[in-house]
Amino acid sequence: MTEHKKLKQWVDEMAALCGPDSVVWLDGSEAEKRRLEDAAVAKGELTRLNAEKLPGCFYHRTDPMDVARTEDLTFICTRKKADAGPTNNWMSPEDGYKRASEYFRGSMKGRTMYVIPFSMGPVGSPFSKIGVQLSDSLYVALNMRIMTRIGSRVLDVLGKSGEFTKCLHSTAQLDPKKRLILHFPEDNAVWSVNSGYGGNALLGKKCLSLRIASWLAKNEGWFAEHMLILGVEDPKGRVEYVTAAFPSACGKTNLAMLIPPEGLKRKGYKIWTVGDDIAWLRVGPDGRLWAVNPEAGFFGVAPGTNSKSNPNALATVKKNTIFTNVLLKDDGTVWWEEGEGKPPASGTDWLGRPWTPSLQDGDGKFIMGAHPNSRFTAPAGQCPSISPKWEDPQGVPISAIIFGGRRAKLAPLVVQSLDWAHGVYLGATVASERTAAQYGKQGEVRRDPMAMLPFCGYNMADYFAHWLDMGKRIPKPPKIFHVNWFRRGEDGKFLWPGYGENLRVLEWVLARARGEGQAVESPIGFLPARGALDLSGLELPNGTMDQLLEVRSADWKEELADHRKFFAKFGGDLPKELGDQTARLEARLSGAVTSS
Ligand code: OXD
Ligand code: MN
């Protein structure tokens, strides 16, 4: 087990609170994995899938009221309310511990408490962070085994007195009214109760690697970001890396696993996936920014994943994968909407009901077999495009940081910031439209700075200040860009084909980062000059590029007003530089100056 007194004491205290029948420390071995799987199957938590077609794969259904992250029940519990800032829910640590203790008390009666030591980042790397999650869920234990590195080797690194994040989790009664996802950054602790859903329950992911880590990063001088990491290898074998932050459901996993389109194949590019969701970035000894993916797996959205959108993801989930809330086919395989092949003639839907493709609800709408937020949990090492450097403790050097959102109008296909501070402004004003399927009112714009709105563990005004400050601390900073794959024409159709074709944009981004590539200056930043994007083999109707890159001053003035409205939330805490950026953009839009 462990010689770590504080860890043992904490486990004892939490066991006394939750009252499990037994406490089992996970060692991370293969034999243990099989035992946990057998136990989960026996309890009905997992169903074994077709061993020939999907070897080592399992199926899980969540409670119907527990299918997504619950931002309204997610709190930052700091002593001072101001430290959580205006964009987070806040609770005092006293209230948090008191309220959650009531829900945890006796919640594991009749159950086993699993002690899951885990490392975010390669085990033993000086940049990794260790957590220990206590959980009464076999599903969580098996998912943690894929998404992080778990077991005795982590305890070995922790030694007798190492620092760890205390992560307490119980599914309790899965009661949505008693659900709480609490973060105590000052205590390096996370408490999550009454949910078994990934983002709420796999505490290494959003809770530790983003909310707690962003707090640590601010204090320790690095970044914990909601970003994919990918490498682009050119025919000469040079590999350059970018990170990209897009709000949830904007295609990070697809971009991270991109396959070069036919038209660009002749150039011999290859894409290497380093991570699809989270990046930890530090200044390296060479003065560049280096990125590590702290995770060990992908927790991807299934619907929409197909051989056009993401063939590499499909190949990744062929074995050793846990599928959650997808459609279960009669042959023990799985399917989801906008997936591969035709819908099966019959199956069992995510709610466990018999399903056929023609099934409709009372309003005549087709009933989905898979939940829109159904997921796959798969080991990153199985991805055909996984980078040979994905577990390198130093990470990979970053040439460009890309922000983006889903905007039907306004934002051009790609724009480069004028400098670092302007890049921070591009990140701070990221917004995305809610899509009908996912969020409710279609077209409504939600500001999601750096795609971190739900994940920043402290006051976002201080987070912006940290970004601005880091610019001064990185001797050779990456260049910053903003992309929008989702601009639509007058007819409402997407103007840009997306998917693999996005490599054409990455090519320009990397050229610019190198100081090459042609650009023209606009009020909102540098746009690709005519002909600077390689469009060969892509048959875009005449005028499409002009529409994709159009910057309409009147629209941008409206947008600017919205930036200011959003920034006003932060009152006097907003760094002055961001206010100055709005003034400079206004001046540039009015033609008073061309740039700063
Ligand atoms: C995720 C998310 O699950 O961002 O990665 O919601
Ligand atoms: Mn995410």
XYZ file of C-alpha atoms and ligand atoms in Angstrom:
603
model
C 0.000 0.000 0.000
C 1.644 3.214 1.122
C 3.818 4.733 3.832
C 2.229 8.134 3.231
C 0.731 8.937 6.637
C -1.404 11.893 5.493
C -2.841 9.866 2.624
C -3.710 6.946 4.895
C -5.251 9.264 7.443
C -7.346 11.019 4.791
C -8.568 7.697 3.358
C -9.531 6.564 6.881
C -11.402 9.810 7.552
C -13.288 9.691 4.277
C -14.123 6.011 4.794
C -15.492 6.907 8.229
C -17.671 9.564 6.582
C -18.930 7.463 3.654
C -19.194 4.156 5.512
C -18.239 1.637 2.799
C -18.248 -2.094 3.596
C -14.683 -2.353 2.352
C -11.827 -0.212 1.079
C -9.806 -1.495 -1.890
C -6.584 0.155 -3.054
C -6.143 -0.208 -6.824
C -2.723 -1.355 -8.037
C -3.381 -0.759 -11.743
C -2.510 -4.330 -12.812
C -4.107 -6.274 -15.685
C -5.392 -8.923 -13.277
C -7.105 -6.232 -11.239
C -8.630 -4.758 -14.403
C -10.218 -8.124 -15.207
C -11.533 -8.444 -11.649
C -13.120 -4.990 -11.801
C -14.649 -5.690 -15.210
C -16.109 -8.994 -14.020
C -17.522 -7.311 -10.932
C -19.046 -4.482 -13.019
C -20.622 -6.989 -15.410
C -21.989 -9.050 -12.495
C -23.551 -5.893 -11.004
C -25.028 -4.832 -14.350
C -22.928 -1.631 -14.432
C -21.240 -2.776 -17.631
C -22.245 -5.073 -20.465
C -19.530 -6.964 -22.319
C -19.672 -6.166 -26.057
C -19.139 -8.550 -28.984
C -15.729 -10.070 -28.214
C -14.858 -10.649 -31.884
C -15.922 -7.306 -33.301
C -15.125 -5.104 -30.295
C -12.588 -6.988 -28.168
C -12.172 -5.711 -24.618
C -15.069 -3.258 -25.053
C -17.933 -2.574 -22.659
C -21.265 -0.790 -22.695
C -22.646 1.445 -19.952
C -25.894 3.344 -19.475
C -25.994 6.261 -17.065
C -28.995 7.333 -15.080
C -31.262 9.280 -17.494
C -30.909 12.371 -15.290
C -27.111 12.165 -15.288
C -25.924 12.581 -18.864
C -23.761 15.710 -18.943
C -21.660 18.075 -16.891
C -23.823 20.160 -14.582
C -22.329 23.626 -14.593
C -25.030 25.029 -12.310
C -24.031 22.519 -9.601
C -20.299 23.083 -10.020
C -18.729 25.408 -7.441
C -15.400 26.997 -6.649
C -15.101 27.051 -2.857
C -12.574 29.736 -1.960
C -12.429 31.627 1.319
C -13.012 34.898 -0.511
C -15.900 35.033 -2.990
C -13.956 37.437 -5.192
C -11.372 34.714 -5.837
C -13.974 32.653 -7.698
C -14.963 35.681 -9.796
C -18.218 36.582 -11.533
C -18.267 33.658 -13.974
C -18.074 30.827 -11.408
C -20.577 29.587 -8.856
C -19.159 30.161 -5.412
C -19.688 28.576 -2.015
C -17.607 29.078 1.116
C -15.405 26.088 2.007
C -17.303 25.685 5.320
C -20.663 25.529 3.537
C -19.264 23.287 0.813
C -17.838 20.716 3.217
C -20.903 20.874 5.433
C -23.482 20.492 2.677
C -21.593 17.789 0.809
C -20.750 15.877 4.026
C -24.469 15.386 4.545
C -24.741 13.761 1.143
C -21.556 11.707 1.567
C -22.447 10.493 5.069
C -23.156 6.756 4.818
C -23.416 7.015 1.013
C -21.154 3.985 0.474
C -22.947 1.643 2.851
C -23.080 -1.820 1.260
C -20.502 -0.711 -1.308
C -16.754 -0.824 -1.832
C -14.663 2.330 -1.714
C -11.947 2.154 -4.378
C -8.785 4.120 -3.703
C -7.460 5.209 -7.099
C -4.009 6.824 -7.052
C -3.551 8.557 -10.418
C -1.028 10.676 -12.231
C -1.964 13.438 -14.657
C 0.975 13.369 -17.043
C 3.572 10.603 -17.296
C 4.242 8.905 -13.955
C 7.258 10.470 -12.283
C 7.601 13.447 -14.622
C 8.436 16.619 -12.684
C 5.549 18.324 -14.511
C 2.911 15.725 -13.621
C 0.396 16.143 -10.813
C -0.791 13.326 -8.620
C -4.320 12.836 -7.363
C -6.015 10.147 -5.328
C -9.671 9.555 -6.099
C -11.923 7.683 -3.702
C -14.996 6.365 -5.496
C -17.776 3.833 -5.034
C -18.202 3.391 -8.798
C -16.615 0.561 -10.769
C -17.458 2.437 -13.956
C -15.475 5.421 -12.663
C -12.543 3.200 -11.596
C -12.383 1.578 -15.037
C -12.705 4.926 -16.838
C -9.974 6.457 -14.653
C -7.780 3.519 -15.652
C -8.118 4.620 -19.293
C -8.106 8.394 -18.860
C -5.192 8.606 -16.405
C -2.243 6.494 -15.257
C -3.286 4.699 -12.083
C -1.954 2.315 -9.457
C 0.984 1.419 -7.223
C 3.586 3.095 -9.425
C 1.866 6.390 -8.636
C 2.078 5.690 -4.890
C 5.774 4.903 -5.356
C 6.313 8.376 -6.809
C 4.212 9.958 -4.074
C 6.511 8.390 -1.475
C 5.960 9.221 2.178
C 4.999 12.845 1.905
C 4.326 13.891 -1.717
C 1.582 16.405 -2.574
C -1.655 15.055 -4.050
C -5.120 16.336 -4.899
C -7.708 14.803 -2.590
C -10.597 13.694 -4.815
C -13.669 12.309 -3.080
C -16.470 10.888 -5.212
C -19.668 9.007 -4.518
C -22.551 8.264 -6.840
C -24.648 8.205 -3.619
C -28.275 7.975 -4.835
C -27.577 9.846 -8.118
C -30.084 12.371 -6.830
C -29.866 15.467 -9.074
C -31.211 17.611 -6.218
C -28.279 16.589 -4.042
C -25.642 16.774 -6.745
C -22.590 18.921 -5.999
C -19.266 19.218 -7.786
C -17.075 21.208 -5.406
C -13.527 22.478 -5.877
C -11.411 23.633 -2.958
C -8.316 25.042 -4.652
C -6.907 26.323 -1.352
C -7.041 22.769 0.040
C -6.098 21.034 -3.229
C -9.324 19.015 -3.009
C -12.361 18.087 -5.103
C -15.633 16.636 -3.767
C -18.204 15.276 -6.189
C -21.422 13.610 -5.134
C -24.584 12.218 -6.763
C -23.284 12.015 -10.322
C -21.566 9.237 -12.250
C -21.186 11.221 -15.493
C -17.643 11.565 -16.868
C -17.006 15.289 -16.554
C -18.526 15.319 -13.048
C -17.079 12.030 -11.819
C -13.710 11.379 -13.504
C -12.063 13.894 -11.230
C -8.672 13.849 -12.948
C -10.151 15.485 -16.037
C -12.002 18.801 -15.821
C -11.820 19.069 -12.019
C -8.105 18.456 -11.441
C -6.495 19.069 -14.832
C -8.382 22.290 -15.525
C -10.043 23.857 -12.458
C -7.496 22.942 -9.787
C -4.567 22.997 -12.238
C -5.468 26.461 -13.578
C -5.225 27.746 -10.002
C -1.862 26.011 -9.503
C -0.684 27.243 -12.903
C -1.453 30.841 -12.006
C 0.569 30.520 -8.801
C 3.404 28.538 -10.344
C 3.727 30.417 -13.657
C 2.360 28.050 -16.290
C -0.901 27.378 -18.157
C -3.569 24.666 -17.736
C -5.792 25.005 -20.787
C -8.789 23.430 -22.529
C -6.745 22.750 -25.665
C -5.926 19.988 -28.104
C -2.300 19.519 -29.109
C -1.253 18.333 -32.565
C 1.881 18.098 -34.662
C 2.103 18.748 -38.409
C 4.920 16.857 -40.108
C 6.031 18.116 -43.501
C 7.672 15.959 -46.177
C 11.125 16.914 -44.937
C 10.268 15.370 -41.575
C 10.016 18.700 -39.736
C 7.251 18.536 -37.124
C 5.682 21.732 -35.787
C 3.081 21.768 -33.030
C 0.001 23.843 -32.326
C -2.550 23.930 -29.534
C -6.169 24.873 -30.117
C -8.916 25.881 -27.702
C -12.518 25.544 -28.858
C -15.616 25.422 -26.666
C -17.069 21.945 -26.028
C -18.613 20.304 -29.115
C -16.712 22.435 -31.662
C -14.580 19.579 -33.007
C -11.366 19.510 -30.946
C -11.129 15.719 -31.153
C -11.685 15.802 -34.919
C -9.004 18.441 -35.487
C -6.544 16.647 -33.191
C -6.862 13.502 -35.342
C -7.093 15.164 -38.750
C -6.187 13.215 -41.888
C -4.738 15.309 -44.755
C -7.280 15.793 -47.561
C -6.719 14.292 -51.016
C -5.781 17.669 -52.484
C -2.915 18.163 -50.009
C -1.698 14.548 -49.942
C 0.884 15.364 -52.602
C 2.578 17.590 -50.049
C 3.161 14.553 -47.881
C 1.884 16.048 -44.625
C 1.189 13.852 -41.638
C -0.707 14.871 -38.517
C 0.382 13.625 -35.095
C -2.116 13.671 -32.230
C -0.695 14.631 -28.834
C -3.967 15.377 -27.011
C -7.602 16.213 -27.761
C -8.855 18.137 -24.722
C -6.320 19.454 -22.214
C -2.861 21.008 -22.497
C -0.452 21.981 -19.733
C 2.021 24.520 -21.053
C 5.319 25.646 -19.584
C 8.199 27.825 -20.647
C 11.074 25.543 -21.677
C 14.813 26.146 -21.227
C 14.922 27.270 -24.887
C 12.433 30.090 -24.173
C 9.618 28.452 -26.105
C 6.290 27.261 -24.714
C 6.110 23.456 -24.328
C 2.868 21.472 -24.060
C 2.042 18.221 -22.318
C -1.232 16.288 -22.534
C -1.925 15.284 -18.926
C -4.472 12.637 -19.941
C -3.967 9.050 -21.093
C -7.202 8.558 -23.023
C -9.960 10.208 -25.016
C -13.430 10.824 -23.607
C -15.013 11.726 -26.923
C -18.530 12.548 -28.070
C -19.785 9.620 -30.169
C -22.577 11.107 -32.356
C -21.096 12.683 -35.468
C -17.960 10.528 -35.315
C -17.709 8.727 -38.660
C -15.171 7.884 -41.334
C -15.529 11.328 -42.883
C -15.354 13.407 -39.706
C -12.773 11.316 -37.873
C -11.509 7.962 -39.220
C -8.726 7.904 -36.599
C -11.234 8.086 -33.740
C -13.202 5.213 -35.277
C -10.016 3.123 -35.446
C -9.157 4.069 -31.841
C -12.433 2.739 -30.429
C -12.211 -0.714 -32.010
C -10.931 -2.309 -28.786
C -10.534 -1.725 -25.023
C -13.153 1.030 -25.114
C -16.062 1.846 -22.805
C -19.115 3.162 -24.647
C -21.612 5.207 -22.647
C -25.233 5.930 -23.669
C -24.835 4.950 -27.329
C -27.228 2.613 -29.160
C -26.649 -1.064 -28.385
C -27.063 -3.217 -31.484
C -28.538 -6.700 -31.358
C -25.175 -8.241 -32.306
C -23.463 -6.734 -29.266
C -21.847 -3.863 -31.156
C -22.749 -0.175 -30.986
C -24.041 2.641 -33.183
C -24.802 6.337 -32.917
C -26.409 9.039 -35.014
C -24.227 10.369 -37.850
C -22.004 7.391 -37.205
C -20.731 4.744 -39.563
C -23.095 2.965 -41.896
C -26.854 2.916 -41.980
C -28.841 2.832 -38.733
C -29.449 -0.773 -37.678
C -32.968 -2.113 -38.252
C -33.333 -2.503 -34.500
C -31.441 -2.164 -31.243
C -31.723 -0.938 -27.670
C -31.526 2.804 -27.119
C -29.536 4.653 -24.469
C -32.521 4.437 -22.138
C -32.671 0.654 -22.521
C -35.815 0.673 -24.675
C -36.304 -1.307 -27.891
C -35.469 1.052 -30.765
C -35.976 1.204 -34.530
C -34.943 4.029 -36.868
C -38.579 4.877 -37.607
C -39.510 5.447 -33.962
C -41.008 8.922 -33.437
C -42.075 10.927 -30.431
C -45.467 12.604 -29.985
C -44.372 15.580 -32.122
C -43.335 13.333 -34.999
C -39.596 13.800 -34.293
C -37.347 10.790 -34.761
C -36.130 9.373 -31.472
C -32.337 9.161 -31.225
C -30.879 5.776 -30.380
C -27.804 7.326 -28.769
C -27.889 10.288 -26.401
C -26.478 13.438 -28.109
C -23.733 13.506 -25.450
C -23.010 9.765 -25.576
C -19.318 9.013 -25.258
C -16.438 6.654 -25.886
C -13.556 6.270 -23.433
C -10.520 4.923 -25.264
C -6.773 4.638 -24.570
C -4.856 7.383 -26.406
C -2.097 4.931 -27.344
C -4.554 3.125 -29.643
C -5.012 6.132 -31.916
C -3.349 5.498 -35.309
C -2.132 9.112 -35.423
C -0.812 9.215 -31.850
C 2.431 11.160 -31.711
C 5.624 9.305 -30.733
C 6.086 12.230 -28.335
C 2.682 12.081 -26.664
C 4.167 10.805 -23.415
C 7.387 12.805 -23.559
C 7.708 14.376 -20.094
C 9.045 17.614 -21.626
C 6.098 17.813 -24.008
C 6.304 19.383 -27.454
C 7.296 22.948 -28.442
C 4.360 25.082 -29.528
C 4.572 27.314 -32.615
C 0.993 28.608 -32.563
C -2.005 28.877 -30.266
C -5.363 28.802 -32.013
C -8.634 29.954 -30.498
C -11.964 29.345 -32.173
C -15.689 29.151 -31.857
C -18.794 28.363 -33.831
C -19.947 31.587 -35.493
C -22.415 31.586 -38.394
C -21.439 35.172 -39.214
C -18.755 37.678 -38.372
C -15.571 35.744 -37.548
C -13.369 35.033 -40.570
C -11.995 31.596 -41.377
C -8.686 32.593 -39.814
C -7.064 35.707 -38.404
C -3.681 36.229 -36.765
C -3.353 38.515 -33.783
C -1.301 41.688 -34.093
C 0.789 40.718 -31.060
C 0.571 38.675 -27.831
C -1.745 41.070 -25.952
C -4.077 41.279 -28.946
C -3.965 37.474 -29.071
C -5.063 37.359 -25.437
C -7.921 39.658 -26.438
C -8.879 37.260 -29.271
C -8.907 34.445 -26.703
C -10.767 36.430 -24.061
C -13.554 37.238 -26.525
C -14.070 33.700 -27.878
C -17.761 33.010 -28.326
C -19.744 30.151 -29.708
C -23.289 29.730 -30.905
C -25.397 27.165 -29.154
C -26.562 24.511 -31.574
C -30.151 23.298 -31.449
C -29.136 19.745 -30.654
C -26.902 20.605 -27.737
C -27.751 23.768 -25.943
C -31.225 25.102 -26.556
C -31.835 28.303 -28.446
C -30.041 28.033 -31.747
C -27.796 30.909 -32.713
C -27.532 32.335 -29.204
C -23.968 33.448 -28.586
C -22.249 32.448 -25.374
C -18.944 34.093 -24.501
C -16.469 31.392 -23.572
C -13.029 32.968 -23.029
C -10.226 30.663 -24.108
C -12.974 27.941 -24.072
C -12.376 27.963 -20.293
C -15.617 29.522 -19.023
C -16.771 26.302 -17.290
C -13.247 25.247 -16.334
C -11.352 28.206 -14.906
C -10.781 27.533 -11.202
C -10.497 31.189 -10.175
C -11.487 34.730 -11.075
C -11.342 35.013 -14.865
C -10.148 38.613 -14.623
C -7.032 37.282 -12.851
C -6.822 34.551 -15.463
C -6.693 37.204 -18.223
C -4.022 39.036 -16.241
C -2.062 35.775 -15.999
C -2.256 35.333 -19.784
C -1.033 38.890 -20.342
C 1.731 38.455 -17.796
C 2.907 35.144 -19.280
C 3.461 36.947 -22.594
C 6.267 38.835 -20.888
C 7.710 35.646 -19.422
C 7.938 33.643 -22.659
C 11.059 34.760 -24.525
C 9.914 33.091 -27.762
C 6.116 33.090 -27.546
C 3.922 31.184 -29.985
C 1.870 33.292 -32.400
C -1.853 33.521 -31.628
C -4.704 32.961 -34.106
C -8.505 32.712 -34.184
C -10.350 30.359 -36.546
C -14.003 29.817 -37.447
C -14.842 26.683 -39.439
C -18.570 27.396 -39.157
C -19.264 30.597 -41.122
C -22.380 30.337 -43.282
C -23.344 31.951 -46.561
C -26.558 33.824 -47.389
C -28.182 30.456 -48.121
C -27.436 29.280 -44.585
C -24.950 26.641 -45.758
C -21.444 26.280 -44.361
C -18.941 28.130 -46.548
C -15.935 26.052 -45.548
C -15.819 22.244 -45.947
C -13.990 21.709 -42.623
C -12.594 18.380 -41.397
C -9.365 17.417 -43.202
C -9.470 20.611 -45.268
C -8.698 22.529 -42.075
C -5.093 21.494 -42.680
C -4.989 24.237 -45.330
C -5.530 26.759 -42.552
C -2.977 25.081 -40.278
C -0.473 25.302 -43.121
C -0.872 29.086 -43.279
C -0.859 29.374 -39.478
C 2.477 27.542 -39.277
C 3.954 29.546 -42.125
C 3.021 32.762 -40.303
C 4.441 31.429 -37.063
C 7.715 30.914 -38.916
C 7.591 34.469 -40.215
C 6.606 33.299 -43.699
C 3.198 33.262 -45.393
C 1.498 36.267 -46.923
C -0.997 38.347 -44.963
C -2.944 41.561 -45.189
C -3.679 43.693 -42.191
C -7.315 44.304 -41.276
C -8.846 46.101 -38.281
C -9.232 42.745 -36.499
C -5.776 41.330 -37.277
C -3.794 39.741 -40.107
C -5.828 37.857 -42.707
C -4.410 35.504 -45.339
C -3.485 37.450 -48.474
C -5.258 36.413 -51.652
C -3.705 33.140 -52.792
C -1.844 32.607 -49.494
C -3.984 29.626 -48.535
C -3.274 26.589 -50.691
C -6.707 25.697 -52.078
C -5.548 23.310 -54.792
C -7.830 20.366 -55.308
C -10.611 22.109 -53.411
C -13.425 23.285 -55.591
C -14.862 26.254 -53.768
C -17.503 28.283 -55.648
C -16.298 31.687 -56.828
C -16.271 34.336 -54.171
C -16.374 31.860 -51.258
C -12.947 32.831 -49.942
C -13.930 36.498 -50.018
C -16.992 35.688 -47.952
C -14.970 33.551 -45.554
C -12.485 36.347 -44.944
C -14.866 39.303 -45.060
C -14.620 41.747 -42.139
C -17.713 43.937 -41.939
C -17.106 46.989 -39.792
C -20.762 47.434 -38.849
C -20.992 43.827 -37.583
C -17.723 44.178 -35.713
C -18.906 47.360 -34.021
C -21.889 45.401 -32.676
C -19.558 42.619 -31.626
C -17.292 45.102 -29.881
C -20.249 46.394 -27.869
C -20.842 42.823 -26.754
C -17.178 42.397 -25.784
C -17.508 45.463 -23.603
C -20.720 44.207 -22.048
C -19.015 40.931 -21.212
C -15.897 42.604 -19.838
C -18.067 44.882 -17.679
C -18.912 41.824 -15.553
C -15.405 41.919 -14.163
C -15.638 45.549 -13.024
C -12.385 47.017 -11.780
C -10.680 43.589 -11.782
C -10.436 43.522 -15.581
C -6.838 44.137 -16.672
C -6.576 47.611 -18.159
C -4.894 46.151 -21.232
C -8.143 44.443 -22.310
C -10.084 47.701 -22.047
C -7.351 49.311 -24.124
C -7.703 46.555 -26.697
C -11.400 47.376 -27.146
C -10.536 51.052 -27.628
C -7.872 50.202 -30.191
C -10.220 47.892 -32.078
C -12.829 50.650 -32.138
C -10.290 53.089 -33.531
C -9.160 50.624 -36.187
C -12.763 49.872 -37.187
C -13.429 53.580 -37.566
C -10.398 53.878 -39.763
C -8.669 56.232 -37.355
C -5.548 54.080 -37.273
C -4.591 51.005 -39.221
C -3.087 49.053 -36.357
C -1.388 49.407 -33.016
C -15.591 17.616 -22.583
C -16.202 18.950 -22.524
O -16.233 16.620 -22.218
O -15.513 19.927 -22.842
O -14.429 17.536 -22.994
O -17.376 19.061 -22.160
Mn -13.496 19.425 -23.222
